[in-house]
Every structure is written in structure tokens, then in C-alpha cells.
């Protein structure tokens, strides 16, 4: 069963604007030693935030929680850590595109308890696990990021029968 009844497509422009808004919030909380992006979703927001905050030290935590296969892509599976980072996260920004159920956030929090965790989008179940976010969306919303979509022809409404 699909737990998502709403669809929220995000354009590149909207993502960039929201990442810059997150940067404004994080600028006031710094200074920061560096950024740790949670792959893959945190890579694009982290790149924008690095530029805006003039941060050059970037690392990644590589963790898999969603399948990329068909309908299974909307269901979290077992967490699989492909690459971690050293230390407890002190002085570091931990960046992801969103926090959903909080399973990934909980695992990463255990690994880096002193990092400041920031996401662009937050859902109610995961929101208590992060420190800073820009936009809250309902738990039953599937966010479609621009890197997951392609532009295709849309038939005019009058021609659809």
C-alpha cells in the first residue's frame, strides 16, 4: 500500500530558493567547520549551501533507505550505510533534502550527535530529529525532486477524453 496520497513536485528554481532560505537561517547559527551531505538527496542542497556560506570542507554519509525500483521506490527498506564519517559531528552541518519518517535521521543522529541537522523539507514524524528546516509538508505527501523528474509533453485538457 502506498502511504502517500499527495504529490508535491519541486522545480529546480523552487529548490534553489528554498536552499538559499535554509542558508540564511544557518548563517546566523554558524560559524561552521564544514558540511556533511547525506547522499543522495542532500548533495544538491549541500552544494548550494556550501556556496552561500562559503564552506569548502565537504564530506558525505552514504546511506540507502529507499529502493529505486518501481513502486518499491516509495517504501523505505532496511537502512544500509555504505560510507560513514569520523567524529561526532561537532561544528559540522548535516544536510539532507528532507526528513520523512525519521528513520534515516535517527540513524545519522546516533552517528553524529553533535552535528547541526538541517533539511529543506520536514514531515511531522521526522521533524523532532532535525534542528533547522524551511518547509513543512504533510506526512502523506510524496515530494518529487527535480533530479527525479523529466519534462514531457502534456496533452491539453480539452483533448483528454
PDB file of C-alpha atoms in Angstrom:
ATOM      1  CA  UNK A   1       0.000   0.000   0.000  1.00  0.00           C
ATOM      2  CA  UNK A   2       1.267   3.473  -0.917  1.00  0.00           C
ATOM      3  CA  UNK A   3       1.419   5.739   2.184  1.00  0.00           C
ATOM      4  CA  UNK A   4       1.467   8.871   0.002  1.00  0.00           C
ATOM      5  CA  UNK A   5      -1.832  10.326  -1.199  1.00  0.00           C
ATOM      6  CA  UNK A   6      -0.460  13.738  -2.207  1.00  0.00           C
ATOM      7  CA  UNK A   7       2.135  14.637  -4.804  1.00  0.00           C
ATOM      8  CA  UNK A   8       4.375  17.704  -4.481  1.00  0.00           C
ATOM      9  CA  UNK A   9       6.635  18.361  -7.491  1.00  0.00           C
ATOM     10  CA  UNK A  10       9.547  20.700  -6.775  1.00  0.00           C
ATOM     11  CA  UNK A  11      11.179  22.700  -9.577  1.00  0.00           C
ATOM     12  CA  UNK A  12      14.885  23.497  -9.763  1.00  0.00           C
ATOM     13  CA  UNK A  13      14.050  27.167  -9.135  1.00  0.00           C
ATOM     14  CA  UNK A  14      11.991  26.361  -6.037  1.00  0.00           C
ATOM     15  CA  UNK A  15      14.659  24.019  -4.680  1.00  0.00           C
ATOM     16  CA  UNK A  16      17.346  26.672  -5.180  1.00  0.00           C
ATOM     17  CA  UNK A  17      15.216  29.357  -3.497  1.00  0.00           C
ATOM     18  CA  UNK A  18      14.489  27.075  -0.515  1.00  0.00           C
ATOM     19  CA  UNK A  19      18.142  26.022  -0.178  1.00  0.00           C
ATOM     20  CA  UNK A  20      19.118  29.698  -0.096  1.00  0.00           C
ATOM     21  CA  UNK A  21      16.438  30.330   2.555  1.00  0.00           C
ATOM     22  CA  UNK A  22      17.926  27.486   4.594  1.00  0.00           C
ATOM     23  CA  UNK A  23      21.364  29.069   4.120  1.00  0.00           C
ATOM     24  CA  UNK A  24      20.104  32.353   5.615  1.00  0.00           C
ATOM     25  CA  UNK A  25      18.918  30.510   8.716  1.00  0.00           C
ATOM     26  CA  UNK A  26      22.164  28.572   9.043  1.00  0.00           C
ATOM     27  CA  UNK A  27      24.378  31.642   8.544  1.00  0.00           C
ATOM     28  CA  UNK A  28      23.059  33.089  11.811  1.00  0.00           C
ATOM     29  CA  UNK A  29      23.865  29.861  13.693  1.00  0.00           C
ATOM     30  CA  UNK A  30      27.466  29.440  12.453  1.00  0.00           C
ATOM     31  CA  UNK A  31      30.371  29.527  12.029  1.00  0.00           C
ATOM     32  CA  UNK A  32      30.624  26.003  10.625  1.00  0.00           C
ATOM     33  CA  UNK A  33      33.693  23.823  10.116  1.00  0.00           C
ATOM     34  CA  UNK A  34      32.144  22.028   7.158  1.00  0.00           C
ATOM     35  CA  UNK A  35      29.191  20.196   5.692  1.00  0.00           C
ATOM     36  CA  UNK A  36      28.278  16.528   5.676  1.00  0.00           C
ATOM     37  CA  UNK A  37      25.756  15.749   2.941  1.00  0.00           C
ATOM     38  CA  UNK A  38      23.513  12.704   3.250  1.00  0.00           C
ATOM     39  CA  UNK A  39      23.558  11.025  -0.144  1.00  0.00           C
ATOM     40  CA  UNK A  40      21.993  11.252  -2.497  1.00  0.00           C
ATOM     41  CA  UNK A  41      19.235  13.704  -1.639  1.00  0.00           C
ATOM     42  CA  UNK A  42      21.441  16.041   0.377  1.00  0.00           C
ATOM     43  CA  UNK A  43      24.034  16.553  -2.356  1.00  0.00           C
ATOM     44  CA  UNK A  44      22.314  19.325  -4.324  1.00  0.00           C
ATOM     45  CA  UNK A  45      21.152  21.304  -1.258  1.00  0.00           C
ATOM     46  CA  UNK A  46      24.638  20.905   0.262  1.00  0.00           C
ATOM     47  CA  UNK A  47      26.256  22.328  -2.893  1.00  0.00           C
ATOM     48  CA  UNK A  48      24.035  25.406  -2.746  1.00  0.00           C
ATOM     49  CA  UNK A  49      24.546  25.866   0.996  1.00  0.00           C
ATOM     50  CA  UNK A  50      28.345  25.470   0.632  1.00  0.00           C
ATOM     51  CA  UNK A  51      28.383  28.298  -1.860  1.00  0.00           C
ATOM     52  CA  UNK A  52      26.130  30.575   0.166  1.00  0.00           C
ATOM     53  CA  UNK A  53      28.030  30.034   3.427  1.00  0.00           C
ATOM     54  CA  UNK A  54      31.481  29.930   1.757  1.00  0.00           C
ATOM     55  CA  UNK A  55      32.211  26.465   3.133  1.00  0.00           C
ATOM     56  CA  UNK A  56      34.910  24.426   1.385  1.00  0.00           C
ATOM     57  CA  UNK A  57      35.092  21.311   3.590  1.00  0.00           C
ATOM     58  CA  UNK A  58      32.510  18.813   2.369  1.00  0.00           C
ATOM     59  CA  UNK A  59      32.037  15.156   3.250  1.00  0.00           C
ATOM     60  CA  UNK A  60      29.275  12.611   2.751  1.00  0.00           C
ATOM     61  CA  UNK A  61      27.414   9.953   4.626  1.00  0.00           C
ATOM     62  CA  UNK A  62      26.235   7.412   2.102  1.00  0.00           C
ATOM     63  CA  UNK A  63      23.106   5.669   3.325  1.00  0.00           C
ATOM     64  CA  UNK A  64      20.382   3.844   1.429  1.00  0.00           C
ATOM     65  CA  UNK A  65      16.826   3.798   2.751  1.00  0.00           C
ATOM     66  CA  UNK A  66      14.619   3.821  -0.355  1.00  0.00           C
ATOM     67  CA  UNK A  67      14.640   1.384  -3.226  1.00  0.00           C
ATOM     68  CA  UNK A  68      14.965   2.774  -6.734  1.00  0.00           C
ATOM     69  CA  UNK A  69      12.836   0.021  -8.252  1.00  0.00           C
ATOM     70  CA  UNK A  70       9.298   0.794  -9.463  1.00  0.00           C
ATOM     71  CA  UNK A  71       6.562   1.015  -6.813  1.00  0.00           C
ATOM     72  CA  UNK A  72       9.036  -0.042  -4.127  1.00  0.00           C
ATOM     73  CA  UNK A  73      10.752   3.334  -4.534  1.00  0.00           C
ATOM     74  CA  UNK A  74       8.126   4.904  -2.257  1.00  0.00           C
ATOM     75  CA  UNK A  75       8.726   2.459   0.600  1.00  0.00           C
ATOM     76  CA  UNK A  76      11.630   2.595   2.987  1.00  0.00           C
ATOM     77  CA  UNK A  77      13.566  -0.612   3.368  1.00  0.00           C
ATOM     78  CA  UNK A  78      16.408  -1.554   5.652  1.00  0.00           C
ATOM     79  CA  UNK A  79      18.959   1.182   6.270  1.00  0.00           C
ATOM     80  CA  UNK A  80      22.260   0.352   4.653  1.00  0.00           C
ATOM     81  CA  UNK A  81      25.268   2.540   5.492  1.00  0.00           C
ATOM     82  CA  UNK A  82      27.689   2.483   2.572  1.00  0.00           C
ATOM     83  CA  UNK A  83      30.070   5.132   3.976  1.00  0.00           C
ATOM     84  CA  UNK A  84      30.227   6.923   7.298  1.00  0.00           C
ATOM     85  CA  UNK A  85      32.356   9.789   8.612  1.00  0.00           C
ATOM     86  CA  UNK A  86      34.699  10.072  11.559  1.00  0.00           C
ATOM     87  CA  UNK A  87      33.998  12.081  14.679  1.00  0.00           C
ATOM     88  CA  UNK A  88      30.834  13.157  16.476  1.00  0.00           C
ATOM     89  CA  UNK A  89      29.875  15.978  14.088  1.00  0.00           C
ATOM     90  CA  UNK A  90      30.874  18.877  16.332  1.00  0.00           C
ATOM     91  CA  UNK A  91      30.856  22.135  14.337  1.00  0.00           C
ATOM     92  CA  UNK A  92      29.502  20.416  11.241  1.00  0.00           C
ATOM     93  CA  UNK A  93      26.311  20.935   9.268  1.00  0.00           C
ATOM     94  CA  UNK A  94      24.484  17.750   8.353  1.00  0.00           C
ATOM     95  CA  UNK A  95      22.399  18.397   5.215  1.00  0.00           C
ATOM     96  CA  UNK A  96      19.604  16.382   3.600  1.00  0.00           C
ATOM     97  CA  UNK A  97      16.803  17.264   1.219  1.00  0.00           C
ATOM     98  CA  UNK A  98      14.058  16.144   3.600  1.00  0.00           C
ATOM     99  CA  UNK A  99      13.245  14.272   6.755  1.00  0.00           C
ATOM    100  CA  UNK A 100      10.331  11.870   6.252  1.00  0.00           C
ATOM    101  CA  UNK A 101       9.673   9.096   8.788  1.00  0.00           C
ATOM    102  CA  UNK A 102      12.811   9.952  10.720  1.00  0.00           C
ATOM    103  CA  UNK A 103      14.428   6.523  10.377  1.00  0.00           C
ATOM    104  CA  UNK A 104      17.435   7.808   8.432  1.00  0.00           C
ATOM    105  CA  UNK A 105      17.647  10.920  10.617  1.00  0.00           C
ATOM    106  CA  UNK A 106      17.655   8.805  13.786  1.00  0.00           C
ATOM    107  CA  UNK A 107      20.494   6.624  12.486  1.00  0.00           C
ATOM    108  CA  UNK A 108      22.571   9.599  11.379  1.00  0.00           C
ATOM    109  CA  UNK A 109      21.902  11.378  14.698  1.00  0.00           C
ATOM    110  CA  UNK A 110      23.315   8.346  16.509  1.00  0.00           C
ATOM    111  CA  UNK A 111      26.432   8.539  14.342  1.00  0.00           C
ATOM    112  CA  UNK A 112      26.892  12.333  14.616  1.00  0.00           C
ATOM    113  CA  UNK A 113      25.160  13.526  17.798  1.00  0.00           C
ATOM    114  CA  UNK A 114      26.864  16.944  17.852  1.00  0.00           C
ATOM    115  CA  UNK A 115      26.185  17.911  14.210  1.00  0.00           C
ATOM    116  CA  UNK A 116      23.575  20.534  13.376  1.00  0.00           C
ATOM    117  CA  UNK A 117      20.999  18.725  11.230  1.00  0.00           C
ATOM    118  CA  UNK A 118      19.262  20.823   8.565  1.00  0.00           C
ATOM    119  CA  UNK A 119      16.840  19.893   5.790  1.00  0.00           C
ATOM    120  CA  UNK A 120      14.819  21.837   3.260  1.00  0.00           C
ATOM    121  CA  UNK A 121      11.601  19.875   3.816  1.00  0.00           C
ATOM    122  CA  UNK A 122      10.328  18.287   7.024  1.00  0.00           C
ATOM    123  CA  UNK A 123       7.425  15.948   7.681  1.00  0.00           C
ATOM    124  CA  UNK A 124       5.823  15.684  11.136  1.00  0.00           C
ATOM    125  CA  UNK A 125       7.226  12.234  12.002  1.00  0.00           C
ATOM    126  CA  UNK A 126      10.827  13.305  11.406  1.00  0.00           C
ATOM    127  CA  UNK A 127      10.680  16.974  12.378  1.00  0.00           C
ATOM    128  CA  UNK A 128      11.706  16.459  16.047  1.00  0.00           C
ATOM    129  CA  UNK A 129      15.008  14.927  14.898  1.00  0.00           C
ATOM    130  CA  UNK A 130      16.289  17.952  12.981  1.00  0.00           C
ATOM    131  CA  UNK A 131      17.485  21.358  14.111  1.00  0.00           C
ATOM    132  CA  UNK A 132      16.608  23.627  11.173  1.00  0.00           C
ATOM    133  CA  UNK A 133      14.281  23.328   8.169  1.00  0.00           C
ATOM    134  CA  UNK A 134      12.443  25.600   5.715  1.00  0.00           C
ATOM    135  CA  UNK A 135       9.140  23.989   4.703  1.00  0.00           C
ATOM    136  CA  UNK A 136       6.879  21.525   6.495  1.00  0.00           C
ATOM    137  CA  UNK A 137       4.784  19.164   4.380  1.00  0.00           C
ATOM    138  CA  UNK A 138       2.189  16.611   5.461  1.00  0.00           C
ATOM    139  CA  UNK A 139       3.262  13.057   6.193  1.00  0.00           C
ATOM    140  CA  UNK A 140       1.197  11.690   3.285  1.00  0.00           C
ATOM    141  CA  UNK A 141       2.954  13.862   0.674  1.00  0.00           C
ATOM    142  CA  UNK A 142       5.493  12.413  -1.760  1.00  0.00           C
ATOM    143  CA  UNK A 143       7.971  15.126  -2.718  1.00  0.00           C
ATOM    144  CA  UNK A 144       9.178  14.835  -6.306  1.00  0.00           C
ATOM    145  CA  UNK A 145      12.582  16.446  -6.555  1.00  0.00           C
ATOM    146  CA  UNK A 146      13.757  17.900  -9.887  1.00  0.00           C
ATOM    147  CA  UNK A 147      16.518  15.303 -10.258  1.00  0.00           C
ATOM    148  CA  UNK A 148      13.837  12.567 -10.193  1.00  0.00           C
ATOM    149  CA  UNK A 149      11.721  14.068 -12.976  1.00  0.00           C
ATOM    150  CA  UNK A 150      11.979  14.787 -16.664  1.00  0.00           C
ATOM    151  CA  UNK A 151       9.996  17.208 -18.772  1.00  0.00           C
ATOM    152  CA  UNK A 152       7.498  15.603 -21.128  1.00  0.00           C
ATOM    153  CA  UNK A 153       4.651  16.758 -23.333  1.00  0.00           C
ATOM    154  CA  UNK A 154       1.354  17.357 -21.551  1.00  0.00           C
ATOM    155  CA  UNK A 155      -1.782  16.951 -23.628  1.00  0.00           C
ATOM    156  CA  UNK A 156      -4.197  19.917 -23.431  1.00  0.00           C
ATOM    157  CA  UNK A 157      -7.119  19.293 -21.092  1.00  0.00           C
ATOM    158  CA  UNK A 158      -9.647  19.741 -23.918  1.00  0.00           C
ATOM    159  CA  UNK A 159      -8.008  16.872 -25.831  1.00  0.00           C
ATOM    160  CA  UNK A 160      -8.086  14.420 -22.933  1.00  0.00           C
ATOM    161  CA  UNK A 161     -11.066  12.088 -23.109  1.00  0.00           C
TER     162      UNK A 161
END
